[in-house]
Every structure is written in C-alpha cells, then in structure tokens.
Coordinates of C-alpha atoms in Angstrom, one line a residue:
M1 CA 155.5 68.7 121.3
T2 CA 155.5 72.3 120.1
G3 CA 154.9 75.5 121.9
P4 CA 156.7 77.4 124.7
A5 CA 158.6 75.6 127.3
L6 CA 159.2 76.4 131.0
K7 CA 162.8 77.3 131.5
L8 CA 164.8 77.2 134.7
K9 CA 166.7 80.2 136.1
A10 CA 170.4 80.3 135.7
N11 CA 172.4 79.2 138.8
V12 CA 169.4 77.8 140.6
K13 CA 169.8 74.4 142.1
A14 CA 166.3 73.3 141.2
R15 CA 165.4 69.9 142.6
V16 CA 164.1 68.8 139.2
L17 CA 167.7 68.6 138.0
M18 CA 168.2 65.8 140.5
G19 CA 165.2 63.9 139.3
H20 CA 162.4 65.4 141.5
P21 CA 159.2 65.8 139.4
W22 CA 158.3 69.3 140.6
V23 CA 159.3 72.8 139.6
F24 CA 158.4 75.7 141.8
G25 CA 157.5 79.2 140.5
N26 CA 160.6 80.8 142.0
E27 CA 162.8 78.3 140.1
A28 CA 161.5 79.3 136.7
E29 CA 163.0 82.0 134.5
A30 CA 159.5 83.3 133.7
L31 CA 156.0 82.0 134.0
L32 CA 154.0 81.0 131.0
P33 CA 150.7 82.7 130.1
A34 CA 147.7 81.6 132.0
E35 CA 146.3 80.0 128.8
F36 CA 148.6 77.1 129.5
D37 CA 147.2 76.4 132.9
G38 CA 146.1 72.8 133.2
E39 CA 147.9 71.8 130.0
V40 CA 151.1 69.9 129.2
V41 CA 154.3 71.9 128.5
E42 CA 157.9 71.0 128.3
C43 CA 160.5 72.0 130.9
R44 CA 164.1 72.7 129.9
D45 CA 167.2 73.8 131.7
R46 CA 169.2 76.9 130.8
T47 CA 171.1 75.0 128.1
G48 CA 167.9 73.9 126.5
R49 CA 168.2 70.3 127.6
L50 CA 164.7 68.7 127.9
L51 CA 163.9 67.7 131.4
G52 CA 160.5 66.3 130.5
S53 CA 156.9 67.1 129.8
G54 CA 154.5 67.9 132.6
I55 CA 151.3 69.6 133.7
Y56 CA 151.5 73.4 134.2
N57 CA 149.6 75.8 136.5
S58 CA 150.7 79.3 137.0
R59 CA 148.4 79.7 139.9
S60 CA 150.1 77.1 142.0
Q61 CA 153.4 77.3 143.9
I62 CA 154.3 74.1 142.1
V63 CA 154.0 75.4 138.6
W64 CA 155.1 72.2 136.8
R65 CA 154.8 68.5 137.6
R66 CA 156.5 65.9 135.4
L67 CA 154.5 63.3 133.6
A68 CA 157.3 61.8 131.6
R69 CA 160.8 62.6 130.5
E70 CA 159.7 62.5 126.9
P71 CA 157.0 64.5 125.1
V72 CA 153.5 63.2 125.8
V73 CA 149.9 64.1 124.9
L74 CA 147.7 64.0 128.0
D75 CA 144.7 62.5 126.3
R76 CA 142.2 59.7 127.1
P77 CA 144.4 56.8 125.8
W78 CA 147.4 58.1 127.8
I79 CA 145.4 58.3 131.0
E80 CA 144.0 54.8 130.4
R81 CA 147.5 53.4 130.0
A82 CA 148.7 55.1 133.1
V83 CA 145.8 53.9 135.2
Q84 CA 146.1 50.3 133.9
A85 CA 149.8 50.3 134.7
A86 CA 149.2 51.6 138.2
V87 CA 146.6 48.9 138.9
A88 CA 148.8 46.2 137.4
R89 CA 151.5 47.1 140.0
R90 CA 149.1 46.3 142.8
S91 CA 148.3 42.9 144.3
P92 CA 144.7 41.8 143.5
G93 CA 142.1 42.5 146.2
P94 CA 138.7 44.1 146.8
V95 CA 140.2 46.9 149.1
R96 CA 143.4 48.7 148.1
R97 CA 145.0 51.9 146.9
L98 CA 144.9 52.0 143.1
V99 CA 146.7 55.3 142.3
W100 CA 149.2 57.2 144.5
S101 CA 149.8 60.5 142.6
E102 CA 153.3 61.1 141.3
A103 CA 154.5 57.7 142.4
D104 CA 152.2 56.3 139.7
G105 CA 152.8 59.0 137.1
L106 CA 149.5 60.7 137.7
P107 CA 150.3 63.9 139.6
G108 CA 147.5 64.9 142.0
V109 CA 145.4 61.7 141.5
V110 CA 144.7 59.5 144.5
A111 CA 142.3 56.6 144.1
D112 CA 141.2 53.9 146.6
Q113 CA 139.1 50.9 145.9
Y114 CA 136.4 49.5 148.3
G115 CA 134.9 46.6 146.4
D116 CA 132.8 47.9 143.6
V117 CA 133.3 51.6 144.4
V118 CA 136.4 53.8 143.9
V119 CA 137.0 56.9 145.9
L120 CA 138.9 59.4 143.8
Q121 CA 140.7 62.6 144.9
I122 CA 142.0 65.0 142.3
Q123 CA 144.3 67.8 143.4
T124 CA 145.7 69.3 140.2
L125 CA 144.1 71.5 137.6
A126 CA 145.2 69.4 134.6
M127 CA 143.8 66.2 136.0
E128 CA 140.6 68.1 137.1
K129 CA 140.1 69.1 133.5
R130 CA 140.3 65.4 132.6
A131 CA 138.4 64.0 135.6
A132 CA 135.9 62.1 133.5
D133 CA 138.6 60.3 131.6
V134 CA 140.4 59.4 134.9
A135 CA 137.1 58.1 136.4
D136 CA 136.3 56.1 133.3
A137 CA 139.7 54.6 133.2
L138 CA 139.4 53.5 136.8
V139 CA 136.0 51.9 136.2
A140 CA 137.4 50.0 133.2
A141 CA 140.4 48.9 135.1
V142 CA 138.7 47.4 138.1
G143 CA 135.1 47.0 137.1
A144 CA 133.8 49.5 139.6
Q145 CA 130.1 50.4 139.7
E146 CA 130.6 53.8 141.1
V147 CA 133.2 56.5 141.6
I148 CA 133.0 59.0 144.5
F149 CA 134.8 62.2 143.8
R150 CA 136.2 63.4 147.2
N151 CA 137.5 66.7 146.0
D152 CA 137.2 68.4 149.3
A153 CA 140.9 68.5 150.4
P154 CA 142.1 72.0 151.3
I155 CA 145.1 71.5 149.1
R156 CA 142.9 72.0 146.0
R157 CA 142.7 75.7 146.9
L158 CA 146.4 76.0 146.1
E159 CA 145.6 74.9 142.5
G160 CA 142.7 77.4 142.3
L161 CA 140.2 74.5 142.4
P162 CA 136.9 74.5 144.3
Q163 CA 136.1 72.0 147.0
E164 CA 133.3 69.6 146.2
I165 CA 132.0 66.1 146.6
H166 CA 129.9 64.2 144.1
T167 CA 129.5 60.8 142.4
R168 CA 130.1 59.7 138.9
S169 CA 126.4 58.7 138.5
G170 CA 125.0 61.7 140.3
N171 CA 123.3 59.5 142.9
P172 CA 124.2 59.6 146.6
W173 CA 126.3 56.7 148.0
P174 CA 124.8 55.9 151.5
A175 CA 127.0 54.7 154.3
R176 CA 127.2 51.0 154.6
W177 CA 129.2 48.1 156.1
V178 CA 132.4 47.3 154.2
A179 CA 134.5 44.2 154.8
I180 CA 138.2 44.9 155.2
D181 CA 140.7 42.1 156.2
G182 CA 138.0 40.0 157.9
L183 CA 136.3 42.8 159.9
E184 CA 133.4 44.9 159.0
Y185 CA 133.5 48.7 159.2
W186 CA 130.7 51.2 158.8
L187 CA 132.0 53.6 156.2
D188 CA 130.7 56.8 154.8
L189 CA 132.8 57.1 151.8
Q190 CA 131.0 60.2 150.5
G191 CA 130.7 62.2 153.7
G192 CA 133.3 60.6 156.1
Q193 CA 136.9 61.4 156.7
K194 CA 139.3 61.6 153.7
T195 CA 138.6 58.5 151.5
G196 CA 136.8 56.6 154.2
F197 CA 139.5 54.5 155.8
Y198 CA 143.2 54.7 156.5
L199 CA 144.3 51.9 154.1
D200 CA 148.0 52.6 154.7
Q201 CA 148.0 50.9 158.1
R202 CA 146.4 47.6 157.0
D203 CA 149.7 45.6 157.2
Q204 CA 150.4 47.0 160.7
H205 CA 146.9 46.1 162.0
A206 CA 147.7 42.4 161.3
A207 CA 151.3 42.6 162.4
I208 CA 150.5 44.2 165.8
A209 CA 147.6 41.8 166.4
A210 CA 149.9 38.8 165.7
R211 CA 152.6 40.1 168.2
A212 CA 149.9 40.8 170.8
A213 CA 148.7 37.2 170.5
A214 CA 152.2 35.8 170.8
L215 CA 152.9 38.0 173.9
A216 CA 149.6 36.8 175.5
S217 CA 150.5 33.2 174.8
A218 CA 153.9 33.7 176.5
A219 CA 152.4 35.6 179.4
G220 CA 149.6 33.2 180.0
R221 CA 147.2 35.9 181.0
P222 CA 144.9 38.5 179.4
L223 CA 146.7 41.5 178.0
R224 CA 146.1 45.2 178.5
V225 CA 146.1 46.9 175.1
L226 CA 145.9 50.6 174.7
D227 CA 145.2 52.2 171.3
L228 CA 145.8 55.9 171.2
F229 CA 144.4 58.1 168.4
C230 CA 142.3 55.0 167.6
N231 CA 140.1 56.6 164.9
Q232 CA 137.6 53.9 163.9
G233 CA 139.4 51.3 166.0
P234 CA 141.1 48.9 163.5
F235 CA 144.2 48.3 165.6
L236 CA 142.2 47.5 168.7
L237 CA 139.7 45.4 166.8
H238 CA 142.4 43.3 165.2
C239 CA 144.0 42.8 168.6
A240 CA 140.7 41.8 170.1
R241 CA 140.1 39.2 167.5
A242 CA 143.6 37.8 167.8
L243 CA 143.3 37.6 171.6
G244 CA 140.0 35.8 171.4
R245 CA 138.1 38.8 172.9
G246 CA 134.7 38.2 171.3
T247 CA 131.7 39.5 173.2
G248 CA 131.0 35.9 174.2
A249 CA 134.3 35.7 176.2
P250 CA 134.5 36.7 179.8
S251 CA 134.5 40.5 180.1
V252 CA 137.7 42.1 181.3
P253 CA 136.8 45.9 181.4
G254 CA 139.5 48.3 180.4
H255 CA 141.9 45.6 179.1
L256 CA 141.3 46.7 175.5
L257 CA 140.9 50.5 175.4
G258 CA 140.9 52.9 172.4
I259 CA 141.1 56.7 172.8
D260 CA 140.5 59.4 170.3
S261 CA 139.5 63.1 170.6
A262 CA 136.9 62.9 167.8
E263 CA 133.5 61.9 169.1
D264 CA 132.3 60.7 165.7
A265 CA 135.4 58.4 165.4
V266 CA 134.8 56.9 168.8
A267 CA 131.2 56.4 168.0
A268 CA 132.2 54.6 164.8
A269 CA 134.7 52.5 166.7
R270 CA 132.1 51.4 169.2
R271 CA 129.7 50.5 166.4
N272 CA 132.4 48.5 164.6
A273 CA 133.2 46.6 167.8
E274 CA 129.5 45.7 168.3
R275 CA 129.1 44.7 164.7
N276 CA 132.1 42.3 164.9
R277 CA 131.1 41.1 168.4
L278 CA 134.5 42.1 169.9
G279 CA 134.9 43.2 173.5
C280 CA 136.6 46.6 173.4
D281 CA 136.2 49.9 175.3
F282 CA 136.5 53.3 173.6
L283 CA 136.8 56.7 175.1
A284 CA 136.5 60.2 173.7
A285 CA 139.3 62.2 175.2
N286 CA 142.3 64.3 174.4
V287 CA 145.2 61.9 174.3
F288 CA 147.8 64.3 175.7
D289 CA 145.5 65.2 178.6
W290 CA 144.7 61.6 179.3
L291 CA 148.3 60.5 179.3
N292 CA 149.3 63.4 181.6
A293 CA 146.5 62.9 184.1
P294 CA 147.8 62.1 187.6
E295 CA 145.7 58.9 187.9
R296 CA 147.9 57.3 185.2
K297 CA 150.6 56.7 187.9
N298 CA 148.3 54.5 190.0
E299 CA 146.9 52.4 187.2
P300 CA 148.2 49.0 186.1
A301 CA 150.7 49.1 183.2
W302 CA 149.8 48.3 179.6
D303 CA 151.3 45.4 177.8
V304 CA 150.8 46.8 174.3
I305 CA 150.5 50.5 173.4
I306 CA 149.8 51.8 169.9
L307 CA 150.6 55.4 169.0
D308 CA 149.2 56.4 165.6
P309 CA 148.6 60.1 165.8
P310 CA 147.6 62.5 163.0
P311 CA 150.4 64.5 161.3
F312 CA 151.8 67.0 163.8
A313 CA 154.1 68.5 161.2
R314 CA 151.9 69.6 158.3
K315 CA 154.4 72.2 157.3
R316 CA 158.2 72.1 157.4
G317 CA 158.1 75.2 159.7
S318 CA 156.1 73.3 162.3
L319 CA 158.6 70.4 162.6
E320 CA 160.3 71.6 165.7
G321 CA 157.0 71.8 167.6
A322 CA 155.9 68.5 166.2
L323 CA 159.0 66.7 167.5
R324 CA 158.3 68.0 171.0
G325 CA 154.8 66.5 170.7
Y326 CA 156.0 63.2 169.4
K327 CA 158.6 63.0 172.1
D328 CA 156.0 63.8 174.8
I329 CA 153.5 61.1 173.8
N330 CA 156.3 58.5 173.4
L331 CA 157.7 59.4 176.8
R332 CA 154.3 59.1 178.5
A333 CA 153.6 55.8 176.7
L334 CA 156.9 54.3 177.9
Q335 CA 156.1 55.4 181.5
I336 CA 152.9 53.3 181.5
L337 CA 154.2 50.4 179.5
A338 CA 154.7 47.1 181.3
P339 CA 158.2 45.5 181.5
G340 CA 158.6 43.5 178.3
G341 CA 155.7 45.4 176.7
L342 CA 155.4 46.5 173.1
L343 CA 155.1 50.0 171.9
A344 CA 154.1 50.5 168.3
T345 CA 154.8 54.2 167.4
Y346 CA 154.1 55.8 164.0
T347 CA 154.3 59.1 162.3
C348 CA 152.5 60.1 159.1
S349 CA 154.2 63.5 158.8
H350 CA 156.2 63.5 155.6
H351 CA 158.4 66.3 156.8
M352 CA 159.5 64.1 159.7
Q353 CA 162.3 61.8 158.5
D354 CA 163.4 58.5 159.9
A355 CA 166.3 60.1 161.7
D356 CA 163.9 62.5 163.4
L357 CA 161.6 59.7 164.6
R358 CA 164.7 57.7 165.8
G359 CA 165.8 60.7 167.7
V360 CA 162.4 61.1 169.3
I361 CA 162.5 57.5 170.5
A362 CA 166.0 57.8 171.8
A363 CA 165.2 60.9 173.8
A364 CA 161.9 59.5 175.2
S365 CA 163.7 56.3 176.2
A366 CA 166.5 58.2 178.0
D367 CA 164.0 60.4 179.9
A368 CA 161.9 57.3 180.8
R369 CA 165.1 55.6 182.0
R370 CA 164.2 52.4 180.1
R371 CA 166.2 50.2 177.8
V372 CA 164.3 50.1 174.6
R373 CA 165.0 47.7 171.7
I374 CA 163.8 48.0 168.2
A375 CA 161.8 44.9 167.3
A376 CA 160.7 46.0 163.8
W377 CA 160.8 49.0 161.5
C378 CA 157.5 49.8 159.8
H379 CA 156.7 51.5 156.5
Q380 CA 153.8 52.3 154.3
P381 CA 152.5 49.3 152.3
A382 CA 153.4 48.4 148.7
D383 CA 150.2 50.0 147.3
H384 CA 151.4 53.4 148.5
P385 CA 154.7 53.2 146.5
V386 CA 157.6 55.6 147.1
L387 CA 159.3 57.4 144.2
A388 CA 163.0 57.3 144.8
T389 CA 163.5 60.9 143.7
M390 CA 160.5 62.3 145.5
P391 CA 160.6 62.2 149.4
E392 CA 157.1 63.6 149.5
T393 CA 155.7 60.2 148.4
E394 CA 157.1 58.7 151.6
Y395 CA 155.2 59.8 154.7
L396 CA 154.4 56.8 156.9
R397 CA 157.1 55.3 159.1
G398 CA 157.2 53.7 162.5
Y399 CA 158.9 51.4 165.0
L400 CA 157.8 48.5 167.1
L401 CA 159.7 48.8 170.3
Q402 CA 160.2 46.4 173.2
A403 CA 160.9 48.0 176.6
E404 CA 162.6 46.3 179.6

C-alpha cells in the first residue's frame, strides 16, 4: 500500500498499541486530508512500525478502524472473503447474527438473518461506500432473497452519514410472522425496532424456560413468572410453553405477567401470545413505578423474575447513575421474589463490566437481607463474538440467581 499513513502522537498511550482496533483523533499526530475519508490507510507508531491497515474518516471521533495488520485493498473480493469467513464461524440455522462488526473484521457492519431476508446495518463511511458489495456478499453467502438496510441508527451521524431505511430490491418488506426457536413472532423488519428482534438473548430464553419447568416440577404447583422490560415477550412465551400454559389449559390470571413501558411492544407481545396459543398477560407500565407501587407489598411473591432492561449506561459518564438504576430494580425484584425463587438479571450496557454487575447484585442482596446464590453466569451467544482486544464487542452479561 502506498500513500500517507496515519501516525500516532509521541508519548500517547493509544489503545491501538495494545491490540485495540481503533485510533481516536486526539491520538493522531495529524489528521489526513478529507480526500481519504472512507478509504483504507495505514497506521504507524512514532517509530514507523506498521500497526495495520484500516478505514479512515476524519469526520469521526474514531478516525481509524483496523481491517488487518497487513496491507489490504478493500475491494469486492476482500469483502466477499470477509463475509464468507464470518458466516462460516456461525452454526447453521435460519435465524442468526451473521456479522458482528469489528469482531468479524468488518468495522461498522452488523447483519442478522431471518430466513430468506438479511437485515443489514452499516455504521461507517468506508462500508457505506461499499454497501452494495456488502449486501451482494451476504446474499451470495446465505442465499437471501432480500436485504433490508436499517441505516437509521443515531450513531451514523457520528460518521457524517444520513439516516435511512430501504431494501436492496427497492420493494417494501411488509411485516409478517417469522418462526424463531419454535415460536412465531410478528416482525416488522423494515419499520420495527433495531433489526427486528433481540437475537442475543435466544440462548437465555430457552435456559430460563427449562429452569422454570424444573422449578414447577419440584414445587408441584403453577408458578408465578414475572418478565420485566418484556419487549415482544420471548422470555415469557418460552416459559409459558415450557410450563404447559397453552390457551387450552386452565386459566390462572396473573401467573405469567410481562411488563414494558412501550405500548407497541406490549401490543406485539399480546399478539404473539395469541398466535402461539399461550396464556400470558401483558401490561404497559413503567417498570420502576410498578415495582415501587405500595400494592406490591400485599401481593403474592413471584417464583421467577426476569430483568432484561435496555442499556441504562449508553455513555461512560452515565455509569454512576445507571448503577443506581440497576441496583434499584434488582432490590425491588428480590423483595417480591419467593423463597427459593429464581431471578434472571441482565445488562446490555457495554460500559458496565462484570464486576459492576456483581457489585449491584451484592448491594441489592444486602439491602434485601436475603442470601442469594449464583446459579449461572450468562453471556452473549457465540454468533455475537467478543474480540479479546476490544471490550466494546462484549456488552451482554447477566446472572441467574437463587434467593433463600
């Protein structure tokens, strides 16, 4: 590769020197001209040692993102090889994450497969300039009939990119029923939230349902299951199926309850429950207000509680406040959890490390005056791989807790 290279400042402990794939603008000796925005340039340290080749954008705080440690040409064949390698790392299946950004060597590219359609998010200028090649490579790799470009994430503004949604064919993709792990969900992949469904919790849906079934078998009675921040209801639907709570079974109102503040999510959850003939109740309410309501003290305890909130710490500066929020909902959950009950608690804030979550659990347990044991540690699934030198690729973690 020829041409100018991005050089690091002297005496700056840039994370790229420790293997991280990013260089921030304040770590560079000088920015390159704007004509290199969206193109591949080399990065070198102050001694001239090559740190790799990567995509450049002077308009972004992250001016350089590594593609490889050796010189590369970001052309159609290179993209095809990268996409094929990413797909090959995944287990076969009709629904899965195909590409997870830097963890798969494609910075700013996130792709999810739902049968014969791929939902594609592009969040970097260089990949946006090659969007057609990325989409074509995905179609060739999995035989998709359509690609939906969900380029509406606010993060695109940081790269100087517009927000837009469109399909590869130019035709609209109407909402429809999609089968995921034995249940059907009404998904609007073109107009719904994010890429249509939270695929990162699929392993946990099955795991919690299995534990609920085992707990019900041991108890010999119907369980009370509470799913907080339920979104489209997958946790509760899986539990209902595992507990034999089809709509043909005797009704036990309130025993399976999902709560979310988003009216559209609750409406979708109800629709999904009806479609799958599962007896669940869903309520649109603010979870914090519901937990803090005085009537909670007089209600029967819950046997299983699932806490899967949205990210409270979207920025590092908001972590302190986020920890208070996580501690509060975990404390309230422990206060209404039955003896021997299970609490599944998660965080998808990548700024919140495992030690932070463990501290939240410990503080909540102490304030609730309950002995809490860790039954399992939870993590994002294999199709959301974590790059060892990039903490940002790891964002989902959780614990399954048993409380006396």
